Amino acid sequence: MIRVGILGATGAVGQTFVRLLDGHPTFEVVALGASERSAGKPYREACNWTQDQPMPDWASGEIVTACAPEAMDVDLVFSGLDAGVAGEIEKAFAGAGVAVVSNARNHRMDADVPLLIPEINPDHLALVERQTWPEGGMIVTNPNCSTVGLVMALAPLHEAFGVEAVHVVTLQALSGAGYPGVPSLDILGNVVPYIGGEEAKMASEPLKILGGLSASGVEPAEMTISAQCTRVPVIDGHTECVSVRLAGAPSAAEVEQVLREWRSPLAGRGLHTAPEAAIQIVDGTGPQPRRHASAGNGMTVSIGQIQDCPVLGVKFVVLSHNTVRGAAGGALLNAELMVERGLVRQRP
Amino acid sequence: MIRVGILGATGAVGQTFVRLLDGHPTFEVVALGASERSAGKPYREACNWTQDQPMPDWASGEIVTACAPEAMDVDLVFSGLDAGVAGEIEKAFAGAGVAVVSNARNHRMDADVPLLIPEINPDHLALVERQTWPEGGMIVTNPNCSTVGLVMALAPLHEAFGVEAVHVVTLQALSGAGYPGVPSLDILGNVVPYIGGEEAKMASEPLKILGGLSASGVEPAEMTISAQCTRVPVIDGHTECVSVRLAGAPSAAEVEQVLREWRSPLAGRGLHTAPEAAIQIVDGTGPQPRRHASAGNGMTVSIGQIQDCPVLGVKFVVLSHNTVRGAAGGALLNAELMVERGLVRQRP
Amino acid sequence: MIRVGILGATGAVGQTFVRLLDGHPTFEVVALGASERSAGKPYREACNWTQDQPMPDWASGEIVTACAPEAMDVDLVFSGLDAGVAGEIEKAFAGAGVAVVSNARNHRMDADVPLLIPEINPDHLALVERQTWPEGGMIVTNPNCSTVGLVMALAPLHEAFGVEAVHVVTLQALSGAGYPGVPSLDILGNVVPYIGGEEAKMASEPLKILGGLSASGVEPAEMTISAQCTRVPVIDGHTECVSVRLAGAPSAAEVEQVLREWRSPLAGRGLHTAPEAAIQIVDGTGPQPRRHASAGNGMTVSIGQIQDCPVLGVKFVVLSHNTVRGAAGGALLNAELMVERGLVRQRP
Amino acid sequence: MIRVGILGATGAVGQTFVRLLDGHPTFEVVALGASERSAGKPYREACNWTQDQPMPDWASGEIVTACAPEAMDVDLVFSGLDAGVAGEIEKAFAGAGVAVVSNARNHRMDADVPLLIPEINPDHLALVERQTWPEGGMIVTNPNCSTVGLVMALAPLHEAFGVEAVHVVTLQALSGAGYPGVPSLDILGNVVPYIGGEEAKMASEPLKILGGLSASGVEPAEMTISAQCTRVPVIDGHTECVSVRLAGAPSAAEVEQVLREWRSPLAGRGLHTAPEAAIQIVDGTGPQPRRHASAGNGMTVSIGQIQDCPVLGVKFVVLSHNTVRGAAGGALLNAELMVERGLVRQRP
């Protein structure tokens, strides 16, 4: 078993890590780290548990520690820290020889840090060799919650045709804003067409993920992305209305065939968190957050409404679970890939 | 006073007509028409009143009639009928010399029927001269609820620059589906990315409204529109995320200036239902349904989030009240324009 | 394996039966019955599936049959039929020697029909001996969805102290109204303080369930119940604010102790659907539908906010999952108890 | 015109004061007070305006002041301050000879402070004569938002029969928790059966309001009240399910008649904020927040579902608008009564 810690364990992403790591075959949670205010308290007292399933017993009585390498005897940490503090703390852990698997945005665009979706760009994991931390230390990140679904849909199309331009409008769930997050008075029976910083992340992160790895690092993919991001009164599940201009101008039917036939390179490799199908095509009035976000335990991305678009070529709707595939689950899958590749050192 | 009837008076749009006509200076409601099942009952019994304001006293005791010209002694009817029956009933009224102001979709695309937004294409009202109904008979329509907001925003840009292509994603309110409409189990905490027939209406109706009037009728505007329509858990107010490609590629700042400076041709003409500002630009995190749909008593269209779009040129968010500006209020303003133009005959 | 059919399989309760019976160790679903309109179609086409989990593969292609004994070769049927048709159809099945486990209200108050909650009144199952159907035929019912949670909380108190009077206000979930059920325009951001027939069921059903079995049948418990029922915008989970007058006027602390110490008579008997804990006490701001309805896979009833009540004595809040514990799951547990008792005949 | 200031003008209650005072015939707002952080800024910048109607122009540019008597040249202040600071600030204003009309809870139960509902206990205003502030100084309070609706319903019954015991379960709106208030993740599709301190206020405040005025102050009414308070996903409007034991045990029909025939003592006296009907009886499935909270511009209390209660005698459902009747509107009506009584001094 690999000994893991969770940074920011009392927050929304941290709680999802706790839930998803319950009963994990490879990772044993031995440390729950949070702010100074929480350190020293049992997790059940430090944490306003907001997951729909009960807190695991092993977590309940665990004493929360500080988020510092000297406070945690671990091989790997999952970071659900806020961006305000994640940058320095994650470097401290990497500097102490710990593998850092982060959901924070701070190091995503660093040249030597993989921005990883295991089904899409597993080769980018090689970037960690460029990192200069002491043995065992490294930082690996997963993308923003709204980026993942989009890239999962674009990657097969980019491979088959070449993506030239993307227009995406998101309808994002409340859990993406953390806790306490969006006040109920602002969103019940309402829509807010503004999420600070989100549109910029969606325009840049996919270029790195879909970029090619060369001797000098990642060469960003050449495509143009425009995003309009909105918040809607949904608990979990980001819905994205996407239109794409593809090289060769394939029809919606050709696009659908490519998406249906795409197979994840992880299939059959036994990674615990990898879903049976990384992409599913849904018919009828889907995909919908309440009906489809939990597919594949939240790791399957659903695509539907594939149609010709008279303006850009083809349009469709993508749905992904923002706190699982788009945060803790994605990071967990990253870590499982790192273990498979032999990158995670078990410290004595 | 002009004597008016309401067709489909017990439905969602019909109720909004009743509410908006309460205290109207020009129109006196003398007949409330509904299905055979309702005819003969007092309105308060025939109708499951779902407006937020109480039913006007004058309507409460009014005996509902059938939707037939012989049952109503009126100069003009407002039609909130379902498309399943609206086509024939509206023709019957026009054939009886009654002015029909319809919210139904049946005759919108007829070559000699104006698809009218008084601020945008008042000249199209001339089309009624091509209609061959007996004296006083005519049919005038207003656009689909999701079309109006879009066209209100596009018209100033089309005039200033020329609109070449439009991509729009809608987040539409529940009241747009009528009553009982969307089951709560389908939409609470959810989003449905499919509304039957809606995308086609949004792609075609704006071309007629923004088209030029020639000797042979309306020449559709030359632009390409692609729509993706979703339903969201909002009571009133359609939000639309719009990206446009404009001739000359103006910047977002130039687009904003045009929208801010645009003035309605109805300004100062005293039409009862015309709002002080037909378009308003909102800053910050708007426009939002709960905060802005009721601006100008539901007749003002709100626009915000105006930005450069790397894919199409400029993008922004439009919000309009779907049952007021997008249905009963829009029809009422059409009728007021018709009266101002002297088109409505008062029958003896 | 016992061969079972589902009556009303395409409805909301019927779908929950399908979901809960997926992988059941004792019951094999061999027939899905629905209305004539659906008969002959594959289940996936006949059914507007609204469960949050995907339709099981075995159900998907199953051809729907009529709800008639001659159309189903089964030992037992679960009935999720509407009350409008359930009465006669259930009698037809019982008359054909089939065990009927019904969620419909029609036969609940029949003198020889058990109104059963296996943890509370398992002895009432003896009532089936009074039924005069051919061998194997019998009718067993479970209570109304809002009754179950209340009775689960009252039973330990009735045993320990004696319940004299109960005042209950319900906040009931949308799924309790079936599909399409409550229109979204009626309930989004709203509360409806009226549910037809519900208050009467809550006042009478508990008396039968908590009644004693004598030679002449069930002697209703002597207590007075007053209910006020409201609908709230919640998907699953009925919340009930309960005040009780108990014999001997125990304190809230004594009541809490009784509830904490109560143990289900089913504990350790291996019934598949029986939860580990039939009652759980929750602290803090619970119980809440989104946080606690799924406890014990929806079969655990949660109780919290136990306090002294200056008017009646003690008050508390009960939460139960209305479509699982309050409908399909409750019926399933009834059937498991019937099998354990050897009441279900496997027909040749 | 009386010159008024608003304390806590940027908060939820303060904003409602600003909205309701727009165009008021007697009160001119000359000062908007808020925390030090806001002082010195224009109101539009200091305030996250969350009212559904636009900010009045006169307020928009007004420079926010500190909440101190020396910073405001006013005759009267409306206090929407948080309880954490209201106590001392309100005393400072009264000590400076300003009439304080407060919505805060701090002084409500003070022996010489009226807890006032103008239709119910206007005679309690005489308590201010016991206050010892300098000339013009006084403190008058309105009840908690959940108390008002209950008392409005109880008062006619107390007068007609005598109220002995009350059991009430509330379903309270989000706006009652202020802004940002309840996180959306806690309440969307959920119910929270706990509101800190609310049940105690509901048990005590009505006794003072319904109490008799004697030489030694208010003699609390002799009745027992038990409350269970829940939060529901509703924007405005507290719904309360009430059961009462009345002296003489009248029937529901007798209770309904008393409520229907009750007339407000303010009727016809021209107080600007007094509604035409202080109580209205609604039939059918009401009262409901979205349909009835705005009756009488939010000042009319709606009552429905009046039935016999087998436990306590009679039960019914009350609805009142919590931020209007239950907060700012109630305070405003208090002030209008104070002016009518000649209690408000216009300072030179």
CSV table of N, CA and C in Angstrom, one decimal, chain A residues 165-167 169-171 184-194 199 224-228 230-236 239-243 245 284-291 305 307-312 315-317, chain B residues 165-167 169-171 184-194 199 224-228 230-236 239-243 245 284-291 305 307-312 315-317:
chain,number,residue,atom,x,y,z
A,165,ALA,N,-11.2,25.2,-34.6
A,165,ALA,CA,-11.9,26.2,-33.7
A,165,ALA,C,-13.0,25.6,-32.9
A,166,VAL,N,-13.1,26.1,-31.7
A,166,VAL,CA,-14.1,25.6,-30.8
A,166,VAL,C,-14.9,26.7,-30.1
A,167,HIS,N,-16.2,26.6,-30.1
A,167,HIS,CA,-17.0,27.6,-29.3
A,167,HIS,C,-17.7,26.8,-28.3
A,169,VAL,N,-20.2,27.0,-24.7
A,169,VAL,CA,-21.0,27.6,-23.6
A,169,VAL,C,-21.2,26.6,-22.5
A,170,THR,N,-20.8,27.0,-21.3
A,170,THR,CA,-21.0,26.0,-20.2
A,170,THR,C,-22.2,26.4,-19.3
A,171,LEU,N,-22.7,25.3,-18.7
A,171,LEU,CA,-23.8,25.5,-17.7
A,171,LEU,C,-23.3,24.7,-16.5
A,184,SER,N,-27.4,30.9,-2.0
A,184,SER,CA,-28.6,30.4,-2.6
A,184,SER,C,-29.5,31.5,-3.2
A,185,LEU,N,-29.4,32.7,-2.5
A,185,LEU,CA,-30.2,33.8,-3.0
A,185,LEU,C,-29.8,34.3,-4.4
A,186,ASP,N,-28.6,33.9,-4.8
A,186,ASP,CA,-28.1,34.3,-6.1
A,186,ASP,C,-28.4,33.3,-7.2
A,187,ILE,N,-28.8,32.1,-6.9
A,187,ILE,CA,-28.9,31.1,-7.9
A,187,ILE,C,-30.2,30.3,-8.0
A,188,LEU,N,-30.9,30.3,-6.9
A,188,LEU,CA,-32.2,29.6,-6.9
A,188,LEU,C,-33.1,30.2,-8.0
A,189,GLY,N,-33.6,29.4,-8.9
A,189,GLY,CA,-34.4,29.9,-10.0
A,189,GLY,C,-33.7,31.0,-10.9
A,190,ASN,N,-32.4,30.9,-11.0
A,190,ASN,CA,-31.6,31.9,-11.7
A,190,ASN,C,-30.5,31.2,-12.4
A,191,VAL,N,-29.8,32.0,-13.2
A,191,VAL,CA,-28.6,31.7,-14.0
A,191,VAL,C,-27.7,32.8,-13.9
A,192,VAL,N,-26.4,32.6,-13.7
A,192,VAL,CA,-25.4,33.7,-13.6
A,192,VAL,C,-24.4,33.5,-14.7
A,193,PRO,N,-24.4,34.4,-15.7
A,193,PRO,CA,-23.6,34.2,-16.9
A,193,PRO,C,-22.1,34.7,-16.7
A,194,TYR,N,-21.6,34.5,-15.5
A,194,TYR,CA,-20.2,35.0,-15.3
A,194,TYR,C,-19.6,34.1,-14.2
A,199,GLU,N,-13.3,31.3,-18.2
A,199,GLU,CA,-13.3,31.3,-19.7
A,199,GLU,C,-11.8,31.3,-20.1
A,224,THR,N,-8.3,27.5,-31.9
A,224,THR,CA,-8.8,28.6,-31.2
A,224,THR,C,-10.0,28.2,-30.4
A,225,ILE,N,-10.1,28.6,-29.2
A,225,ILE,CA,-11.2,28.2,-28.3
A,225,ILE,C,-11.8,29.5,-27.7
A,226,SER,N,-13.1,29.6,-27.8
A,226,SER,CA,-13.9,30.7,-27.2
A,226,SER,C,-14.9,30.1,-26.2
A,227,ALA,N,-14.9,30.6,-25.0
A,227,ALA,CA,-15.8,30.0,-24.0
A,227,ALA,C,-16.7,31.1,-23.4
A,228,GLN,N,-17.9,30.8,-23.2
A,228,GLN,CA,-18.8,31.6,-22.3
A,228,GLN,C,-19.3,30.7,-21.2
A,230,THR,N,-21.4,29.9,-17.7
A,230,THR,CA,-22.5,30.3,-16.8
A,230,THR,C,-22.7,29.3,-15.7
A,231,ARG,N,-23.3,29.8,-14.6
A,231,ARG,CA,-23.5,29.0,-13.4
A,231,ARG,C,-25.1,28.7,-13.4
A,232,VAL,N,-25.4,27.5,-13.2
A,232,VAL,CA,-26.8,27.1,-13.1
A,232,VAL,C,-27.1,26.3,-11.8
A,233,PRO,N,-28.4,26.3,-11.4
A,233,PRO,CA,-28.8,25.6,-10.2
A,233,PRO,C,-28.8,24.1,-10.3
A,234,VAL,N,-27.7,23.5,-10.4
A,234,VAL,CA,-27.5,22.1,-10.5
A,234,VAL,C,-26.4,21.7,-9.4
A,235,ILE,N,-26.5,20.6,-8.8
A,235,ILE,CA,-25.6,20.3,-7.7
A,235,ILE,C,-24.3,19.8,-8.4
A,236,ASP,N,-24.3,18.8,-9.2
A,236,ASP,CA,-23.1,18.2,-9.8
A,236,ASP,C,-23.3,18.0,-11.2
A,239,THR,N,-22.5,20.9,-17.8
A,239,THR,CA,-23.1,20.7,-19.2
A,239,THR,C,-22.4,21.7,-20.1
A,240,GLU,N,-21.9,21.3,-21.3
A,240,GLU,CA,-21.3,22.2,-22.2
A,240,GLU,C,-21.8,22.0,-23.6
A,241,CYS,N,-22.2,23.2,-24.2
A,241,CYS,CA,-22.7,23.2,-25.5
A,241,CYS,C,-21.6,23.6,-26.4
A,242,VAL,N,-21.2,22.7,-27.3
A,242,VAL,CA,-19.9,22.8,-28.0
A,242,VAL,C,-20.2,22.9,-29.5
A,243,SER,N,-19.5,23.8,-30.2
A,243,SER,CA,-19.5,23.8,-31.7
A,243,SER,C,-18.1,23.8,-32.1
A,245,ARG,N,-15.2,23.6,-35.5
A,245,ARG,CA,-14.8,23.6,-36.9
A,245,ARG,C,-13.6,22.6,-37.0
A,284,GLY,N,-31.7,10.7,-27.2
A,284,GLY,CA,-32.9,11.4,-26.7
A,284,GLY,C,-32.6,12.8,-26.1
A,285,THR,N,-33.0,13.1,-24.9
A,285,THR,CA,-32.9,14.4,-24.4
A,285,THR,C,-31.7,14.6,-23.5
A,286,GLY,N,-30.8,13.7,-23.6
A,286,GLY,CA,-29.6,13.9,-22.8
A,286,GLY,C,-28.4,14.5,-23.6
A,287,PRO,N,-27.3,14.7,-23.0
A,287,PRO,CA,-27.0,14.3,-21.6
A,287,PRO,C,-27.5,15.4,-20.6
A,288,GLN,N,-27.9,14.9,-19.4
A,288,GLN,CA,-28.4,15.8,-18.4
A,288,GLN,C,-27.7,15.5,-17.1
A,289,PRO,N,-27.4,16.6,-16.3
A,289,PRO,CA,-26.6,16.4,-15.1
A,289,PRO,C,-27.3,15.3,-14.1
A,290,ARG,N,-28.5,15.4,-13.8
A,290,ARG,CA,-29.1,14.5,-12.8
A,290,ARG,C,-29.2,13.1,-13.4
A,291,ARG,N,-29.3,12.9,-14.7
A,291,ARG,CA,-29.4,11.5,-15.2
A,291,ARG,C,-28.0,10.9,-15.5
A,305,GLN,N,-26.8,15.0,-28.5
A,305,GLN,CA,-27.2,16.1,-29.4
A,305,GLN,C,-26.2,16.5,-30.5
A,307,GLN,N,-25.1,17.2,-33.9
A,307,GLN,CA,-25.8,17.7,-35.1
A,307,GLN,C,-24.8,18.5,-36.0
A,308,ASP,N,-25.2,18.7,-37.2
A,308,ASP,CA,-24.5,19.6,-38.1
A,308,ASP,C,-24.7,21.0,-37.5
A,309,CYS,N,-23.7,21.9,-37.6
A,309,CYS,CA,-23.8,23.3,-37.2
A,309,CYS,C,-23.5,24.1,-38.5
A,310,PRO,N,-24.5,24.9,-38.9
A,310,PRO,CA,-24.3,25.7,-40.1
A,310,PRO,C,-23.2,26.8,-40.0
A,311,VAL,N,-22.8,27.1,-38.8
A,311,VAL,CA,-21.8,28.1,-38.6
A,311,VAL,C,-20.4,27.5,-38.5
A,312,LEU,N,-20.2,26.5,-37.6
A,312,LEU,CA,-18.9,26.0,-37.4
A,312,LEU,C,-18.7,24.6,-38.0
A,315,LYS,N,-22.0,20.4,-34.0
A,315,LYS,CA,-22.2,20.8,-32.6
A,315,LYS,C,-22.7,19.7,-31.8
A,316,PHE,N,-22.5,19.7,-30.5
A,316,PHE,CA,-22.9,18.6,-29.6
A,316,PHE,C,-22.9,19.1,-28.2
A,317,VAL,N,-23.4,18.3,-27.3
A,317,VAL,CA,-23.5,18.7,-25.8
A,317,VAL,C,-22.7,17.6,-25.1
B,165,ALA,N,-22.9,35.8,-39.3
B,165,ALA,CA,-23.1,34.5,-38.7
B,165,ALA,C,-23.4,34.7,-37.3
B,166,VAL,N,-24.2,33.8,-36.7
B,166,VAL,CA,-24.6,33.9,-35.3
B,166,VAL,C,-24.6,32.5,-34.7
B,167,HIS,N,-24.0,32.4,-33.6
B,167,HIS,CA,-24.1,31.1,-32.8
B,167,HIS,C,-24.7,31.5,-31.5
B,169,VAL,N,-26.5,29.9,-27.8
B,169,VAL,CA,-26.9,28.8,-26.9
B,169,VAL,C,-27.9,29.4,-25.9
B,170,THR,N,-29.1,28.8,-25.9
B,170,THR,CA,-30.1,29.4,-25.0
B,170,THR,C,-30.2,28.6,-23.7
B,171,LEU,N,-30.6,29.3,-22.6
B,171,LEU,CA,-30.9,28.7,-21.3
B,171,LEU,C,-32.3,29.2,-21.0
B,184,SER,N,-41.6,18.6,-12.8
B,184,SER,CA,-40.6,19.0,-11.9
B,184,SER,C,-39.5,18.0,-11.7
B,185,LEU,N,-39.9,16.7,-11.8
B,185,LEU,CA,-38.9,15.6,-11.7
B,185,LEU,C,-37.8,15.7,-12.8
B,186,ASP,N,-38.2,16.3,-13.9
B,186,ASP,CA,-37.2,16.4,-15.0
B,186,ASP,C,-36.3,17.6,-14.9
B,187,ILE,N,-36.6,18.6,-14.1
B,187,ILE,CA,-35.8,19.8,-14.2
B,187,ILE,C,-35.3,20.3,-12.9
B,188,LEU,N,-35.8,19.9,-11.8
B,188,LEU,CA,-35.3,20.4,-10.5
B,188,LEU,C,-33.8,20.0,-10.4
B,189,GLY,N,-32.9,20.9,-10.2
B,189,GLY,CA,-31.5,20.6,-10.1
B,189,GLY,C,-30.9,20.0,-11.3
B,190,ASN,N,-31.5,20.3,-12.5
B,190,ASN,CA,-31.1,19.7,-13.7
B,190,ASN,C,-31.2,20.7,-14.9
B,191,VAL,N,-30.6,20.3,-16.0
B,191,VAL,CA,-30.7,21.0,-17.3
B,191,VAL,C,-31.0,20.0,-18.3
B,192,VAL,N,-31.9,20.4,-19.3
B,192,VAL,CA,-32.3,19.5,-20.4
B,192,VAL,C,-31.8,20.2,-21.7
B,193,PRO,N,-30.8,19.6,-22.4
B,193,PRO,CA,-30.3,20.3,-23.6
B,193,PRO,C,-31.1,20.0,-24.8
B,194,TYR,N,-32.4,20.0,-24.7
B,194,TYR,CA,-33.2,19.7,-25.9
B,194,TYR,C,-34.6,20.3,-25.8
B,199,GLU,N,-34.7,25.0,-32.0
B,199,GLU,CA,-33.5,25.5,-32.7
B,199,GLU,C,-33.8,25.9,-34.2
B,224,THR,N,-26.2,33.4,-41.3
B,224,THR,CA,-26.4,32.0,-40.9
B,224,THR,C,-26.5,32.0,-39.4
B,225,ILE,N,-27.5,31.2,-38.9
B,225,ILE,CA,-27.7,31.2,-37.5
B,225,ILE,C,-27.7,29.7,-37.0
B,226,SER,N,-27.0,29.4,-36.0
B,226,SER,CA,-26.9,28.1,-35.4
B,226,SER,C,-27.3,28.2,-34.0
B,227,ALA,N,-28.3,27.4,-33.5
B,227,ALA,CA,-28.8,27.5,-32.1
B,227,ALA,C,-28.7,26.2,-31.4
B,228,GLN,N,-28.3,26.2,-30.2
B,228,GLN,CA,-28.4,25.0,-29.3
B,228,GLN,C,-29.3,25.5,-28.1
B,230,THR,N,-31.4,24.9,-24.6
B,230,THR,CA,-31.5,24.1,-23.3
B,230,THR,C,-32.6,24.7,-22.4
B,231,ARG,N,-33.1,23.8,-21.6
B,231,ARG,CA,-34.1,24.2,-20.6
B,231,ARG,C,-33.4,24.3,-19.2
B,232,VAL,N,-33.7,25.3,-18.5
B,232,VAL,CA,-33.0,25.4,-17.1
B,232,VAL,C,-34.1,25.7,-16.1
B,233,PRO,N,-33.8,25.4,-14.8
B,233,PRO,CA,-34.9,25.6,-13.8
B,233,PRO,C,-35.0,27.1,-13.3
B,234,VAL,N,-35.6,27.9,-14.2
B,234,VAL,CA,-35.8,29.3,-14.0
B,234,VAL,C,-37.3,29.5,-14.4
B,235,ILE,N,-38.0,30.3,-13.6
B,235,ILE,CA,-39.4,30.6,-13.9
B,235,ILE,C,-39.6,31.4,-15.2
B,236,ASP,N,-39.1,32.6,-15.2
B,236,ASP,CA,-39.3,33.5,-16.3
B,236,ASP,C,-37.9,34.1,-16.8
B,239,THR,N,-32.2,33.3,-21.1
B,239,THR,CA,-30.8,33.8,-21.2
B,239,THR,C,-30.2,33.2,-22.5
B,240,GLU,N,-29.5,34.0,-23.3
B,240,GLU,CA,-28.9,33.5,-24.5
B,240,GLU,C,-27.5,34.0,-24.6
B,241,CYS,N,-26.6,33.0,-24.8
B,241,CYS,CA,-25.2,33.3,-25.0
B,241,CYS,C,-24.9,33.3,-26.5
B,242,VAL,N,-24.6,34.5,-27.0
B,242,VAL,CA,-24.5,34.8,-28.4
B,242,VAL,C,-23.1,35.1,-28.9
B,243,SER,N,-22.7,34.5,-30.0
B,243,SER,CA,-21.4,35.0,-30.6
B,243,SER,C,-21.8,35.3,-32.1
B,245,ARG,N,-20.4,36.9,-36.0
B,245,ARG,CA,-19.4,37.4,-36.9
B,245,ARG,C,-20.1,38.5,-37.7
B,284,GLY,N,-21.4,44.0,-14.6
B,284,GLY,CA,-21.1,43.0,-13.5
B,284,GLY,C,-21.5,41.6,-14.0
B,285,THR,N,-22.2,40.9,-13.1
B,285,THR,CA,-22.5,39.5,-13.4
B,285,THR,C,-23.8,39.3,-14.1
B,286,GLY,N,-24.4,40.3,-14.6
B,286,GLY,CA,-25.6,40.1,-15.4
B,286,GLY,C,-25.4,40.0,-16.8
B,287,PRO,N,-26.5,39.8,-17.6
B,287,PRO,CA,-27.9,39.8,-17.2
B,287,PRO,C,-28.3,38.5,-16.6
B,288,GLN,N,-29.2,38.5,-15.6
B,288,GLN,CA,-29.6,37.3,-14.9
B,288,GLN,C,-31.2,37.3,-14.9
B,289,PRO,N,-31.8,36.2,-15.1
B,289,PRO,CA,-33.3,36.1,-15.1
B,289,PRO,C,-33.9,36.7,-13.9
B,290,ARG,N,-33.5,36.3,-12.7
B,290,ARG,CA,-34.2,36.8,-11.5
B,290,ARG,C,-34.0,38.3,-11.3
B,291,ARG,N,-32.9,38.8,-11.8
B,291,ARG,CA,-32.6,40.3,-11.5
B,291,ARG,C,-33.1,41.2,-12.6
B,305,GLN,N,-22.0,41.2,-20.6
B,305,GLN,CA,-20.8,40.3,-20.9
B,305,GLN,C,-20.4,40.4,-22.3
B,307,GLN,N,-17.9,40.9,-25.0
B,307,GLN,CA,-16.4,40.6,-25.1
B,307,GLN,C,-16.0,40.2,-26.5
B,308,ASP,N,-14.8,40.4,-26.8
B,308,ASP,CA,-14.2,39.8,-28.1
B,308,ASP,C,-14.3,38.3,-28.0
B,309,CYS,N,-14.6,37.7,-29.2
B,309,CYS,CA,-14.7,36.3,-29.3
B,309,CYS,C,-13.6,35.8,-30.3
B,310,PRO,N,-12.7,35.0,-29.9
B,310,PRO,CA,-11.6,34.7,-30.8
B,310,PRO,C,-12.1,33.8,-32.0
B,311,VAL,N,-13.2,33.2,-31.9
B,311,VAL,CA,-13.7,32.4,-33.0
B,311,VAL,C,-14.6,33.2,-34.0
B,312,LEU,N,-15.6,33.9,-33.4
B,312,LEU,CA,-16.5,34.6,-34.4
B,312,LEU,C,-16.4,36.1,-34.4
B,315,LYS,N,-18.8,38.4,-28.6
B,315,LYS,CA,-19.8,37.6,-27.9
B,315,LYS,C,-20.5,38.4,-26.8
B,316,PHE,N,-21.7,38.0,-26.4
B,316,PHE,CA,-22.4,38.7,-25.4
B,316,PHE,C,-23.5,37.8,-24.9
B,317,VAL,N,-24.2,38.3,-23.8
B,317,VAL,CA,-25.3,37.5,-23.3
B,317,VAL,C,-26.5,38.4,-23.3
